[in-house]
């Protein structure tokens, strides 16, 4: 067996498939149509009694019936975050047109991020333990709750025997999963990667935890207006759920099978604030360095970027810090950028949010359309950039940047390019 390795020649990486189940749609296409039309996925929480909760609102996946996708045994085996991941992966694979019988599965991998993993399974089994004893804890408890089991089950579903990875980097998890998958293909360790995130945080414990941190909006009388990134009266984010997954592929591999190519992934940045467990560094240095790193990796200049899908959580600190970081990096050009936060419609999908926003960034490029930031009613005098208020706008795009920042000071940025076969 020859273990000699050829010198690395970095390969081009393209997006050939997308899948998404979100508060604004059960497919990537439906989610995008509602995003471009400014439709909110917010509402009152339906799955538990919120009488004692200060925040009673969230962005749930609407009318979700797991039995439409899985048999009863599978429903018992899979935490909903795993279910969402499998649904998005199935859509992404179908969208890509990949024939799993003809590819080299040893060179196909999976990398799925999650901020929390199977918290609903943990809650349910803790209750069972306390009420009925240890013998009644489900044998599926650990496999259903571990944060790497979305990736594991997707790998099993498609028999992908390449990298099988997961990351738990809070709200940047799926951005990191996509970025690291990009590097895996770029350096030649795989030809295909299913990359993204999955999350199901709208549980009693999840909402209670975020509420006592005062991270969530309490605009309970107007759920659809609760998420208002960059707007003066923002009071917290809106918890959301779902999954978004991309098929990343080596360009040569994609061309050989005559794949449809959505866009090219050309840059990835990742840094740490090294500042606080939950709050961003107010000087914006971590976000600035992440964006700079992604743009440098793409071999671009800041003024090449035309659109930023911002992290834009609708929290007082994040929106101020992100705006400051954009101004520091882009200087006067910051005022010419188009910026929007699609979290104004989806809410904050935590570990899945970066992948959803990567999809929206790619579709912004392919559809020549900037999605809006809805609920922008009153300007915050400190936040004076163009956030594409309330109504999306047509715009021919070549380059888009997508940002994700998470608890623990973890940051990630991706740069996508309109595909050109050059």
mmCIF file of C-alpha atoms in Angstrom:
data_model
loop_
_atom_site.group_PDB
_atom_site.id
_atom_site.type_symbol
_atom_site.label_atom_id
_atom_site.label_comp_id
_atom_site.label_asym_id
_atom_site.label_seq_id
_atom_site.Cartn_x
_atom_site.Cartn_y
_atom_site.Cartn_z
ATOM 1 C CA UNK A 1 0.000 0.000 0.000
ATOM 2 C CA UNK A 2 1.419 3.369 -1.044
ATOM 3 C CA UNK A 3 1.272 5.981 1.726
ATOM 4 C CA UNK A 4 3.028 8.655 -0.313
ATOM 5 C CA UNK A 5 0.976 11.860 -0.369
ATOM 6 C CA UNK A 6 1.159 14.327 -3.218
ATOM 7 C CA UNK A 7 1.784 18.001 -2.461
ATOM 8 C CA UNK A 8 -1.453 19.848 -1.690
ATOM 9 C CA UNK A 9 -2.934 21.826 -4.554
ATOM 10 C CA UNK A 10 -5.987 23.600 -3.202
ATOM 11 C CA UNK A 11 -9.165 22.648 -5.012
ATOM 12 C CA UNK A 12 -12.189 24.788 -5.820
ATOM 13 C CA UNK A 13 -15.325 24.043 -3.815
ATOM 14 C CA UNK A 14 -18.867 24.575 -5.068
ATOM 15 C CA UNK A 15 -22.376 24.248 -3.664
ATOM 16 C CA UNK A 16 -24.459 21.720 -5.604
ATOM 17 C CA UNK A 17 -27.372 21.006 -3.249
ATOM 18 C CA UNK A 18 -29.344 22.661 -0.454
ATOM 19 C CA UNK A 19 -31.932 21.501 2.060
ATOM 20 C CA UNK A 20 -33.752 23.428 4.761
ATOM 21 C CA UNK A 21 -36.587 22.976 7.223
ATOM 22 C CA UNK A 22 -37.221 26.195 9.115
ATOM 23 C CA UNK A 23 -39.863 28.350 10.789
ATOM 24 C CA UNK A 24 -40.575 29.923 7.382
ATOM 25 C CA UNK A 25 -40.749 26.761 5.288
ATOM 26 C CA UNK A 26 -40.305 22.999 5.145
ATOM 27 C CA UNK A 27 -37.987 23.186 2.136
ATOM 28 C CA UNK A 28 -35.199 25.478 1.003
ATOM 29 C CA UNK A 29 -37.384 26.833 -1.798
ATOM 30 C CA UNK A 30 -40.341 27.597 0.482
ATOM 31 C CA UNK A 31 -38.056 29.134 3.112
ATOM 32 C CA UNK A 32 -36.429 31.421 0.525
ATOM 33 C CA UNK A 33 -39.740 32.565 -0.964
ATOM 34 C CA UNK A 34 -41.003 33.588 2.452
ATOM 35 C CA UNK A 35 -37.694 35.256 3.284
ATOM 36 C CA UNK A 36 -37.663 37.336 0.119
ATOM 37 C CA UNK A 37 -41.275 38.340 0.770
ATOM 38 C CA UNK A 38 -40.570 39.396 4.352
ATOM 39 C CA UNK A 39 -42.773 36.800 6.047
ATOM 40 C CA UNK A 40 -42.156 36.127 9.736
ATOM 41 C CA UNK A 41 -42.097 32.618 11.173
ATOM 42 C CA UNK A 42 -42.748 33.822 14.726
ATOM 43 C CA UNK A 43 -45.704 33.004 16.950
ATOM 44 C CA UNK A 44 -46.779 31.976 20.432
ATOM 45 C CA UNK A 45 -45.119 28.809 21.710
ATOM 46 C CA UNK A 46 -47.503 25.901 21.162
ATOM 47 C CA UNK A 47 -45.764 22.843 22.607
ATOM 48 C CA UNK A 48 -45.847 23.636 26.333
ATOM 49 C CA UNK A 49 -47.639 25.880 28.811
ATOM 50 C CA UNK A 50 -45.858 29.249 28.956
ATOM 51 C CA UNK A 51 -47.943 30.750 31.781
ATOM 52 C CA UNK A 52 -44.929 31.097 34.086
ATOM 53 C CA UNK A 53 -42.527 32.191 31.347
ATOM 54 C CA UNK A 54 -41.576 35.816 30.739
ATOM 55 C CA UNK A 55 -41.025 35.052 27.051
ATOM 56 C CA UNK A 56 -43.927 33.161 25.497
ATOM 57 C CA UNK A 57 -42.916 33.419 21.851
ATOM 58 C CA UNK A 58 -40.616 31.604 19.450
ATOM 59 C CA UNK A 59 -40.266 30.575 15.810
ATOM 60 C CA UNK A 60 -41.372 26.948 15.575
ATOM 61 C CA UNK A 61 -41.453 24.775 12.464
ATOM 62 C CA UNK A 62 -45.123 24.988 11.535
ATOM 63 C CA UNK A 63 -47.423 21.937 11.447
ATOM 64 C CA UNK A 64 -44.556 19.504 11.819
ATOM 65 C CA UNK A 65 -45.625 15.846 11.922
ATOM 66 C CA UNK A 66 -42.631 13.512 12.210
ATOM 67 C CA UNK A 67 -44.722 10.595 10.943
ATOM 68 C CA UNK A 68 -44.787 12.271 7.537
ATOM 69 C CA UNK A 69 -41.052 11.619 7.365
ATOM 70 C CA UNK A 70 -40.276 8.683 9.672
ATOM 71 C CA UNK A 71 -41.862 5.477 10.941
ATOM 72 C CA UNK A 72 -42.828 5.223 14.606
ATOM 73 C CA UNK A 73 -39.667 3.376 15.616
ATOM 74 C CA UNK A 74 -37.501 6.054 14.031
ATOM 75 C CA UNK A 75 -39.454 8.792 15.793
ATOM 76 C CA UNK A 76 -38.662 7.099 19.120
ATOM 77 C CA UNK A 77 -34.991 6.758 18.186
ATOM 78 C CA UNK A 78 -34.347 10.280 16.896
ATOM 79 C CA UNK A 79 -34.509 13.480 18.906
ATOM 80 C CA UNK A 80 -36.296 16.152 16.833
ATOM 81 C CA UNK A 81 -32.981 17.887 16.128
ATOM 82 C CA UNK A 82 -31.794 14.659 14.442
ATOM 83 C CA UNK A 83 -35.095 14.394 12.575
ATOM 84 C CA UNK A 84 -34.673 17.915 11.232
ATOM 85 C CA UNK A 85 -31.107 17.155 10.186
ATOM 86 C CA UNK A 86 -32.133 14.024 8.302
ATOM 87 C CA UNK A 87 -34.967 15.885 6.544
ATOM 88 C CA UNK A 88 -32.681 18.695 5.389
ATOM 89 C CA UNK A 89 -29.986 16.225 4.319
ATOM 90 C CA UNK A 90 -32.460 14.213 2.248
ATOM 91 C CA UNK A 91 -33.594 17.374 0.489
ATOM 92 C CA UNK A 92 -30.028 18.555 -0.110
ATOM 93 C CA UNK A 93 -28.980 15.203 -1.561
ATOM 94 C CA UNK A 94 -32.008 15.022 -3.834
ATOM 95 C CA UNK A 95 -31.401 18.618 -4.912
ATOM 96 C CA UNK A 96 -27.772 17.826 -5.756
ATOM 97 C CA UNK A 97 -28.655 14.974 -8.110
ATOM 98 C CA UNK A 98 -25.857 12.843 -6.647
ATOM 99 C CA UNK A 99 -26.248 9.147 -7.407
ATOM 100 C CA UNK A 100 -25.029 7.422 -4.257
ATOM 101 C CA UNK A 101 -24.515 4.190 -6.206
ATOM 102 C CA UNK A 102 -21.868 5.694 -8.471
ATOM 103 C CA UNK A 103 -19.781 7.918 -6.151
ATOM 104 C CA UNK A 104 -16.852 6.850 -3.990
ATOM 105 C CA UNK A 105 -18.455 6.842 -0.542
ATOM 106 C CA UNK A 106 -15.031 6.685 1.104
ATOM 107 C CA UNK A 107 -14.553 10.252 -0.172
ATOM 108 C CA UNK A 108 -17.939 11.568 0.923
ATOM 109 C CA UNK A 109 -18.429 12.916 4.433
ATOM 110 C CA UNK A 110 -20.762 14.666 6.849
ATOM 111 C CA UNK A 111 -20.169 17.608 9.195
ATOM 112 C CA UNK A 112 -23.189 18.866 11.164
ATOM 113 C CA UNK A 113 -23.076 21.467 13.925
ATOM 114 C CA UNK A 114 -25.506 21.978 16.794
ATOM 115 C CA UNK A 115 -25.547 24.409 19.664
ATOM 116 C CA UNK A 116 -27.397 22.181 22.123
ATOM 117 C CA UNK A 117 -28.114 18.777 20.563
ATOM 118 C CA UNK A 118 -30.940 16.649 21.935
ATOM 119 C CA UNK A 119 -32.103 18.790 24.839
ATOM 120 C CA UNK A 120 -35.719 17.590 24.564
ATOM 121 C CA UNK A 121 -34.570 13.980 24.933
ATOM 122 C CA UNK A 122 -32.471 14.924 27.966
ATOM 123 C CA UNK A 123 -35.444 16.674 29.579
ATOM 124 C CA UNK A 124 -37.837 13.781 28.942
ATOM 125 C CA UNK A 125 -35.468 11.124 30.282
ATOM 126 C CA UNK A 126 -34.531 13.132 33.351
ATOM 127 C CA UNK A 127 -38.240 13.369 34.149
ATOM 128 C CA UNK A 128 -38.664 9.626 33.576
ATOM 129 C CA UNK A 129 -35.699 8.896 35.877
ATOM 130 C CA UNK A 130 -37.104 11.054 38.677
ATOM 131 C CA UNK A 131 -40.673 9.768 38.382
ATOM 132 C CA UNK A 132 -40.226 6.073 37.548
ATOM 133 C CA UNK A 133 -36.610 5.145 38.230
ATOM 134 C CA UNK A 134 -33.493 4.304 36.206
ATOM 135 C CA UNK A 135 -34.887 1.188 34.549
ATOM 136 C CA UNK A 136 -37.401 3.312 32.648
ATOM 137 C CA UNK A 137 -34.828 5.565 30.992
ATOM 138 C CA UNK A 138 -34.949 4.951 27.241
ATOM 139 C CA UNK A 139 -32.165 2.868 25.667
ATOM 140 C CA UNK A 140 -32.231 5.515 22.947
ATOM 141 C CA UNK A 141 -31.543 8.300 25.460
ATOM 142 C CA UNK A 142 -27.840 8.796 24.741
ATOM 143 C CA UNK A 143 -27.880 8.080 20.987
ATOM 144 C CA UNK A 144 -30.786 10.504 20.600
ATOM 145 C CA UNK A 145 -29.280 13.298 22.663
ATOM 146 C CA UNK A 146 -25.605 13.405 21.729
ATOM 147 C CA UNK A 147 -24.652 16.415 19.622
ATOM 148 C CA UNK A 148 -22.800 14.331 17.008
ATOM 149 C CA UNK A 149 -25.688 11.998 16.257
ATOM 150 C CA UNK A 150 -27.283 14.166 13.579
ATOM 151 C CA UNK A 151 -24.028 13.821 11.668
ATOM 152 C CA UNK A 152 -23.768 10.145 12.577
ATOM 153 C CA UNK A 153 -27.266 9.262 11.422
ATOM 154 C CA UNK A 154 -26.896 11.220 8.191
ATOM 155 C CA UNK A 155 -23.632 9.377 7.512
ATOM 156 C CA UNK A 156 -25.409 6.066 8.107
ATOM 157 C CA UNK A 157 -28.392 7.059 5.945
ATOM 158 C CA UNK A 158 -26.213 7.686 2.868
ATOM 159 C CA UNK A 159 -23.388 5.263 3.759
ATOM 160 C CA UNK A 160 -20.874 8.092 3.550
ATOM 161 C CA UNK A 161 -17.634 6.689 4.943
ATOM 162 C CA UNK A 162 -15.446 9.801 4.760
ATOM 163 C CA UNK A 163 -15.170 12.378 7.565
ATOM 164 C CA UNK A 164 -18.018 12.092 10.096
ATOM 165 C CA UNK A 165 -17.763 15.159 12.304
ATOM 166 C CA UNK A 166 -19.725 17.509 14.534
ATOM 167 C CA UNK A 167 -18.995 20.790 16.229
ATOM 168 C CA UNK A 168 -20.729 22.455 19.158
ATOM 169 C CA UNK A 169 -19.793 26.105 18.793
ATOM 170 C CA UNK A 170 -23.075 27.709 19.819
ATOM 171 C CA UNK A 171 -24.600 29.984 17.194
ATOM 172 C CA UNK A 172 -21.592 29.668 14.888
ATOM 173 C CA UNK A 173 -21.744 25.861 14.751
ATOM 174 C CA UNK A 174 -23.103 25.355 11.249
ATOM 175 C CA UNK A 175 -20.957 28.140 9.824
ATOM 176 C CA UNK A 176 -17.918 26.361 11.248
ATOM 177 C CA UNK A 177 -19.210 23.021 9.906
ATOM 178 C CA UNK A 178 -19.492 24.494 6.408
ATOM 179 C CA UNK A 179 -16.165 26.296 6.641
ATOM 180 C CA UNK A 180 -14.271 23.288 7.926
ATOM 181 C CA UNK A 181 -15.912 21.084 5.263
ATOM 182 C CA UNK A 182 -14.767 23.612 2.665
ATOM 183 C CA UNK A 183 -11.198 23.160 3.891
ATOM 184 C CA UNK A 184 -11.533 19.360 3.963
ATOM 185 C CA UNK A 185 -12.461 19.328 0.264
ATOM 186 C CA UNK A 186 -10.062 22.115 -0.638
ATOM 187 C CA UNK A 187 -7.065 20.171 0.643
ATOM 188 C CA UNK A 188 -8.210 16.917 -0.978
ATOM 189 C CA UNK A 189 -9.441 14.850 1.967
ATOM 190 C CA UNK A 190 -12.941 14.401 0.493
ATOM 191 C CA UNK A 191 -14.815 15.090 -2.741
ATOM 192 C CA UNK A 192 -18.266 15.650 -1.210
ATOM 193 C CA UNK A 193 -19.358 16.954 2.180
ATOM 194 C CA UNK A 194 -22.851 17.296 3.588
ATOM 195 C CA UNK A 195 -22.401 20.300 5.878
ATOM 196 C CA UNK A 196 -24.720 22.382 8.032
ATOM 197 C CA UNK A 197 -26.553 22.370 11.330
ATOM 198 C CA UNK A 198 -29.625 21.176 13.210
ATOM 199 C CA UNK A 199 -31.368 22.484 16.319
ATOM 200 C CA UNK A 200 -34.488 21.943 18.462
ATOM 201 C CA UNK A 201 -34.164 24.356 21.421
ATOM 202 C CA UNK A 202 -37.811 25.325 21.963
ATOM 203 C CA UNK A 203 -38.323 23.227 25.084
ATOM 204 C CA UNK A 204 -39.261 24.222 28.597
ATOM 205 C CA UNK A 205 -35.671 24.055 29.812
ATOM 206 C CA UNK A 206 -34.247 25.732 26.732
ATOM 207 C CA UNK A 207 -36.642 28.676 26.821
ATOM 208 C CA UNK A 208 -36.351 28.988 30.609
ATOM 209 C CA UNK A 209 -32.566 29.126 30.356
ATOM 210 C CA UNK A 210 -32.490 31.812 27.680
ATOM 211 C CA UNK A 211 -35.247 33.765 29.434
ATOM 212 C CA UNK A 212 -33.498 34.031 32.789
ATOM 213 C CA UNK A 213 -30.421 35.260 30.922
ATOM 214 C CA UNK A 214 -32.700 37.993 29.549
ATOM 215 C CA UNK A 215 -31.584 37.037 26.040
ATOM 216 C CA UNK A 216 -35.089 36.598 24.583
ATOM 217 C CA UNK A 217 -37.595 39.148 23.408
ATOM 218 C CA UNK A 218 -40.657 39.546 25.628
ATOM 219 C CA UNK A 219 -42.775 41.261 22.969
ATOM 220 C CA UNK A 220 -45.401 38.590 23.609
ATOM 221 C CA UNK A 221 -48.356 40.546 22.228
ATOM 222 C CA UNK A 222 -46.697 40.934 18.812
ATOM 223 C CA UNK A 223 -44.670 37.779 18.106
ATOM 224 C CA UNK A 224 -44.178 38.551 14.416
ATOM 225 C CA UNK A 225 -42.668 41.921 15.329
ATOM 226 C CA UNK A 226 -40.446 40.632 18.119
ATOM 227 C CA UNK A 227 -37.295 39.997 16.083
ATOM 228 C CA UNK A 228 -36.104 43.432 14.936
ATOM 229 C CA UNK A 229 -32.369 43.407 14.281
ATOM 230 C CA UNK A 230 -30.560 46.756 14.274
ATOM 231 C CA UNK A 231 -33.777 48.580 15.209
ATOM 232 C CA UNK A 232 -33.939 50.993 18.132
ATOM 233 C CA UNK A 233 -36.494 49.056 20.202
ATOM 234 C CA UNK A 234 -34.976 45.574 19.885
ATOM 235 C CA UNK A 235 -35.148 43.697 23.184
ATOM 236 C CA UNK A 236 -33.729 40.248 22.534
ATOM 237 C CA UNK A 237 -33.682 37.387 20.074
ATOM 238 C CA UNK A 238 -36.421 34.951 19.152
ATOM 239 C CA UNK A 239 -35.572 31.277 19.717
ATOM 240 C CA UNK A 240 -36.034 29.184 16.582
ATOM 241 C CA UNK A 241 -35.496 25.661 15.327
ATOM 242 C CA UNK A 242 -34.843 23.641 12.203
ATOM 243 C CA UNK A 243 -31.999 22.454 10.033
ATOM 244 C CA UNK A 244 -30.116 23.632 6.961
ATOM 245 C CA UNK A 245 -27.579 21.564 5.045
ATOM 246 C CA UNK A 246 -25.457 22.199 1.964
ATOM 247 C CA UNK A 247 -23.854 19.751 -0.424
ATOM 248 C CA UNK A 248 -20.289 20.975 -0.930
ATOM 249 C CA UNK A 249 -18.358 19.386 -3.754
ATOM 250 C CA UNK A 250 -14.994 19.530 -5.451
ATOM 251 C CA UNK A 251 -15.515 21.491 -8.664
ATOM 252 C CA UNK A 252 -13.903 18.873 -10.894
ATOM 253 C CA UNK A 253 -16.052 16.159 -9.320
ATOM 254 C CA UNK A 254 -19.203 18.259 -9.843
ATOM 255 C CA UNK A 255 -18.361 19.078 -13.462
ATOM 256 C CA UNK A 256 -17.684 15.430 -14.295
ATOM 257 C CA UNK A 257 -21.202 14.493 -13.271
ATOM 258 C CA UNK A 258 -22.699 17.579 -14.963
ATOM 259 C CA UNK A 259 -24.040 18.961 -11.675
ATOM 260 C CA UNK A 260 -25.980 22.185 -11.360
ATOM 261 C CA UNK A 261 -23.794 24.609 -9.424
ATOM 262 C CA UNK A 262 -25.405 27.265 -7.217
ATOM 263 C CA UNK A 263 -22.304 29.158 -6.134
ATOM 264 C CA UNK A 264 -18.659 28.810 -5.191
ATOM 265 C CA UNK A 265 -17.439 28.932 -1.586
ATOM 266 C CA UNK A 266 -14.175 30.857 -1.614
ATOM 267 C CA UNK A 267 -13.458 32.166 1.896
ATOM 268 C CA UNK A 268 -13.683 31.141 5.550
ATOM 269 C CA UNK A 269 -12.712 32.973 8.708
ATOM 270 C CA UNK A 270 -12.895 31.852 12.337
ATOM 271 C CA UNK A 271 -11.681 33.583 15.495
ATOM 272 C CA UNK A 272 -12.414 34.054 19.185
ATOM 273 C CA UNK A 273 -13.264 37.197 21.119
ATOM 274 C CA UNK A 274 -11.602 35.704 24.238
ATOM 275 C CA UNK A 275 -13.695 38.155 26.218
ATOM 276 C CA UNK A 276 -16.895 36.865 27.899
ATOM 277 C CA UNK A 277 -19.061 33.729 28.140
ATOM 278 C CA UNK A 278 -22.075 35.289 26.434
ATOM 279 C CA UNK A 279 -21.416 38.916 25.504
ATOM 280 C CA UNK A 280 -19.473 40.000 22.413
ATOM 281 C CA UNK A 281 -16.367 42.104 22.877
ATOM 282 C CA UNK A 282 -17.706 45.660 22.469
ATOM 283 C CA UNK A 283 -14.617 46.708 20.513
ATOM 284 C CA UNK A 284 -15.743 44.385 17.702
ATOM 285 C CA UNK A 285 -12.241 43.008 17.211
ATOM 286 C CA UNK A 286 -13.239 39.336 17.066
ATOM 287 C CA UNK A 287 -15.929 39.915 14.452
ATOM 288 C CA UNK A 288 -13.616 42.209 12.502
ATOM 289 C CA UNK A 289 -10.804 39.642 12.405
ATOM 290 C CA UNK A 290 -13.192 36.888 11.350
ATOM 291 C CA UNK A 291 -14.559 38.867 8.411
ATOM 292 C CA UNK A 292 -11.053 40.000 7.460
ATOM 293 C CA UNK A 293 -9.773 36.422 7.560
ATOM 294 C CA UNK A 294 -12.619 35.190 5.324
ATOM 295 C CA UNK A 295 -12.051 37.987 2.802
ATOM 296 C CA UNK A 296 -8.301 37.383 2.759
ATOM 297 C CA UNK A 297 -8.875 33.638 2.347
ATOM 298 C CA UNK A 298 -11.054 34.471 -0.665
ATOM 299 C CA UNK A 299 -8.200 36.631 -2.027
ATOM 300 C CA UNK A 300 -10.498 39.655 -2.182
ATOM 301 C CA UNK A 301 -10.502 43.212 -0.924
ATOM 302 C CA UNK A 302 -13.260 44.458 1.430
ATOM 303 C CA UNK A 303 -14.788 46.592 -1.332
ATOM 304 C CA UNK A 304 -15.425 43.419 -3.390
ATOM 305 C CA UNK A 305 -18.111 42.351 -0.898
ATOM 306 C CA UNK A 306 -21.552 43.607 -1.937
ATOM 307 C CA UNK A 307 -23.877 42.012 0.587
ATOM 308 C CA UNK A 308 -23.549 40.873 4.199
ATOM 309 C CA UNK A 309 -26.052 38.471 5.712
ATOM 310 C CA UNK A 310 -25.432 39.713 9.236
ATOM 311 C CA UNK A 311 -25.558 37.701 12.422
ATOM 312 C CA UNK A 312 -28.068 40.378 13.477
ATOM 313 C CA UNK A 313 -29.690 38.724 16.482
ATOM 314 C CA UNK A 314 -31.936 41.615 17.593
ATOM 315 C CA UNK A 315 -30.085 41.889 20.897
ATOM 316 C CA UNK A 316 -28.816 45.286 22.021
ATOM 317 C CA UNK A 317 -25.180 44.176 22.292
ATOM 318 C CA UNK A 318 -24.748 41.997 19.189
ATOM 319 C CA UNK A 319 -26.249 44.427 16.693
ATOM 320 C CA UNK A 320 -24.213 47.324 18.024
ATOM 321 C CA UNK A 321 -20.970 45.327 18.061
ATOM 322 C CA UNK A 322 -21.476 43.829 14.613
ATOM 323 C CA UNK A 323 -22.216 47.241 13.128
ATOM 324 C CA UNK A 324 -19.079 48.636 14.779
ATOM 325 C CA UNK A 325 -16.969 45.762 13.407
ATOM 326 C CA UNK A 326 -18.309 46.289 9.882
ATOM 327 C CA UNK A 327 -17.430 49.979 10.066
ATOM 328 C CA UNK A 328 -13.926 49.224 11.325
ATOM 329 C CA UNK A 329 -13.221 46.735 8.552
ATOM 330 C CA UNK A 330 -14.940 48.367 5.600
ATOM 331 C CA UNK A 331 -14.399 52.010 6.655
ATOM 332 C CA UNK A 332 -16.230 54.442 4.319
ATOM 333 C CA UNK A 333 -17.294 51.576 2.063
ATOM 334 C CA UNK A 334 -19.457 50.236 4.919
ATOM 335 C CA UNK A 335 -22.097 52.792 3.956
ATOM 336 C CA UNK A 336 -22.290 51.359 0.419
ATOM 337 C CA UNK A 337 -22.812 47.772 1.563
ATOM 338 C CA UNK A 338 -26.199 46.100 1.548
ATOM 339 C CA UNK A 339 -26.759 44.358 4.877
ATOM 340 C CA UNK A 340 -29.711 42.386 6.190
ATOM 341 C CA UNK A 341 -30.594 40.007 8.990
ATOM 342 C CA UNK A 342 -32.858 37.170 7.930
ATOM 343 C CA UNK A 343 -33.252 36.357 11.634
ATOM 344 C CA UNK A 344 -35.887 39.083 11.587
ATOM 345 C CA UNK A 345 -38.022 36.406 9.880
ATOM 346 C CA UNK A 346 -36.615 33.023 10.910
ATOM 347 C CA UNK A 347 -35.724 33.922 14.466
ATOM 348 C CA UNK A 348 -32.433 32.572 15.800
ATOM 349 C CA UNK A 349 -31.970 28.918 14.816
ATOM 350 C CA UNK A 350 -28.854 28.736 17.035
ATOM 351 C CA UNK A 351 -26.562 25.989 15.723
ATOM 352 C CA UNK A 352 -28.522 25.752 12.464
ATOM 353 C CA UNK A 353 -28.699 29.470 11.801
ATOM 354 C CA UNK A 354 -25.387 29.893 9.986
ATOM 355 C CA UNK A 355 -26.258 27.217 7.430
ATOM 356 C CA UNK A 356 -29.725 28.680 6.846
ATOM 357 C CA UNK A 357 -28.159 32.088 6.302
ATOM 358 C CA UNK A 358 -25.550 30.565 3.987
ATOM 359 C CA UNK A 359 -28.423 29.240 1.881
ATOM 360 C CA UNK A 360 -30.114 32.642 1.873
ATOM 361 C CA UNK A 361 -26.824 34.297 0.903
ATOM 362 C CA UNK A 362 -26.359 31.868 -1.992
ATOM 363 C CA UNK A 363 -29.941 32.387 -3.165
ATOM 364 C CA UNK A 364 -29.470 36.147 -2.894
ATOM 365 C CA UNK A 365 -26.626 35.727 -5.406
ATOM 366 C CA UNK A 366 -28.460 33.334 -7.735
ATOM 367 C CA UNK A 367 -31.692 35.365 -7.667
ATOM 368 C CA UNK A 368 -30.024 38.813 -7.742
ATOM 369 C CA UNK A 369 -32.081 39.840 -4.746
ATOM 370 C CA UNK A 370 -31.249 41.200 -1.270
ATOM 371 C CA UNK A 371 -33.687 39.914 1.375
ATOM 372 C CA UNK A 372 -35.005 42.480 3.872
ATOM 373 C CA UNK A 373 -34.615 43.093 7.563
ATOM 374 C CA UNK A 374 -38.251 43.283 8.632
ATOM 375 C CA UNK A 375 -39.696 45.087 11.661
ATOM 376 C CA UNK A 376 -37.369 48.035 11.120
ATOM 377 C CA UNK A 377 -39.540 50.887 12.394
ATOM 378 C CA UNK A 378 -37.311 53.231 14.393
ATOM 379 C CA UNK A 379 -33.690 53.989 13.618
ATOM 380 C CA UNK A 380 -31.077 53.533 16.311
ATOM 381 C CA UNK A 381 -28.837 56.576 15.891
ATOM 382 C CA UNK A 382 -25.728 54.504 16.645
ATOM 383 C CA UNK A 383 -26.589 51.970 13.931
ATOM 384 C CA UNK A 384 -26.560 53.917 10.695
ATOM 385 C CA UNK A 385 -25.734 51.429 7.932
ATOM 386 C CA UNK A 386 -28.050 50.166 5.176
ATOM 387 C CA UNK A 387 -29.870 47.205 6.743
ATOM 388 C CA UNK A 388 -32.326 46.791 3.823
ATOM 389 C CA UNK A 389 -35.306 47.837 5.941
ATOM 390 C CA UNK A 390 -38.614 45.992 5.545
ATOM 391 C CA UNK A 391 -38.547 45.379 1.785
ATOM 392 C CA UNK A 392 -36.012 43.382 -0.217
ATOM 393 C CA UNK A 393 -34.349 44.906 -3.252
ATOM 394 C CA UNK A 394 -33.130 43.545 -6.613
ATOM 395 C CA UNK A 395 -29.352 43.688 -6.988
ATOM 396 C CA UNK A 396 -26.868 41.872 -9.180
ATOM 397 C CA UNK A 397 -24.437 40.140 -6.828
ATOM 398 C CA UNK A 398 -21.063 38.522 -7.274
ATOM 399 C CA UNK A 399 -19.847 38.262 -3.657
ATOM 400 C CA UNK A 400 -21.720 37.784 -0.384
ATOM 401 C CA UNK A 401 -20.429 37.445 3.184
ATOM 402 C CA UNK A 402 -22.340 35.541 5.887
ATOM 403 C CA UNK A 403 -21.562 36.119 9.589
ATOM 404 C CA UNK A 404 -22.150 33.976 12.680
ATOM 405 C CA UNK A 405 -21.098 34.788 16.243
ATOM 406 C CA UNK A 406 -21.753 32.600 19.272
ATOM 407 C CA UNK A 407 -21.615 32.307 23.052
ATOM 408 C CA UNK A 408 -18.079 31.794 24.276
ATOM 409 C CA UNK A 409 -16.877 34.436 21.844
ATOM 410 C CA UNK A 410 -16.706 32.049 18.886
ATOM 411 C CA UNK A 411 -16.975 33.633 15.428
ATOM 412 C CA UNK A 412 -17.271 32.469 11.832
ATOM 413 C CA UNK A 413 -17.655 34.073 8.401
ATOM 414 C CA UNK A 414 -18.096 32.621 4.919
ATOM 415 C CA UNK A 415 -17.639 34.232 1.496
ATOM 416 C CA UNK A 416 -19.698 32.976 -1.451
ATOM 417 C CA UNK A 417 -19.164 33.885 -5.103
ATOM 418 C CA UNK A 418 -21.370 33.713 -8.170
ATOM 419 C CA UNK A 419 -20.115 30.670 -10.031
ATOM 420 C CA UNK A 420 -17.929 31.221 -13.076
ATOM 421 C CA UNK A 421 -16.189 28.310 -14.745
ATOM 422 C CA UNK A 422 -12.794 29.984 -14.967
#
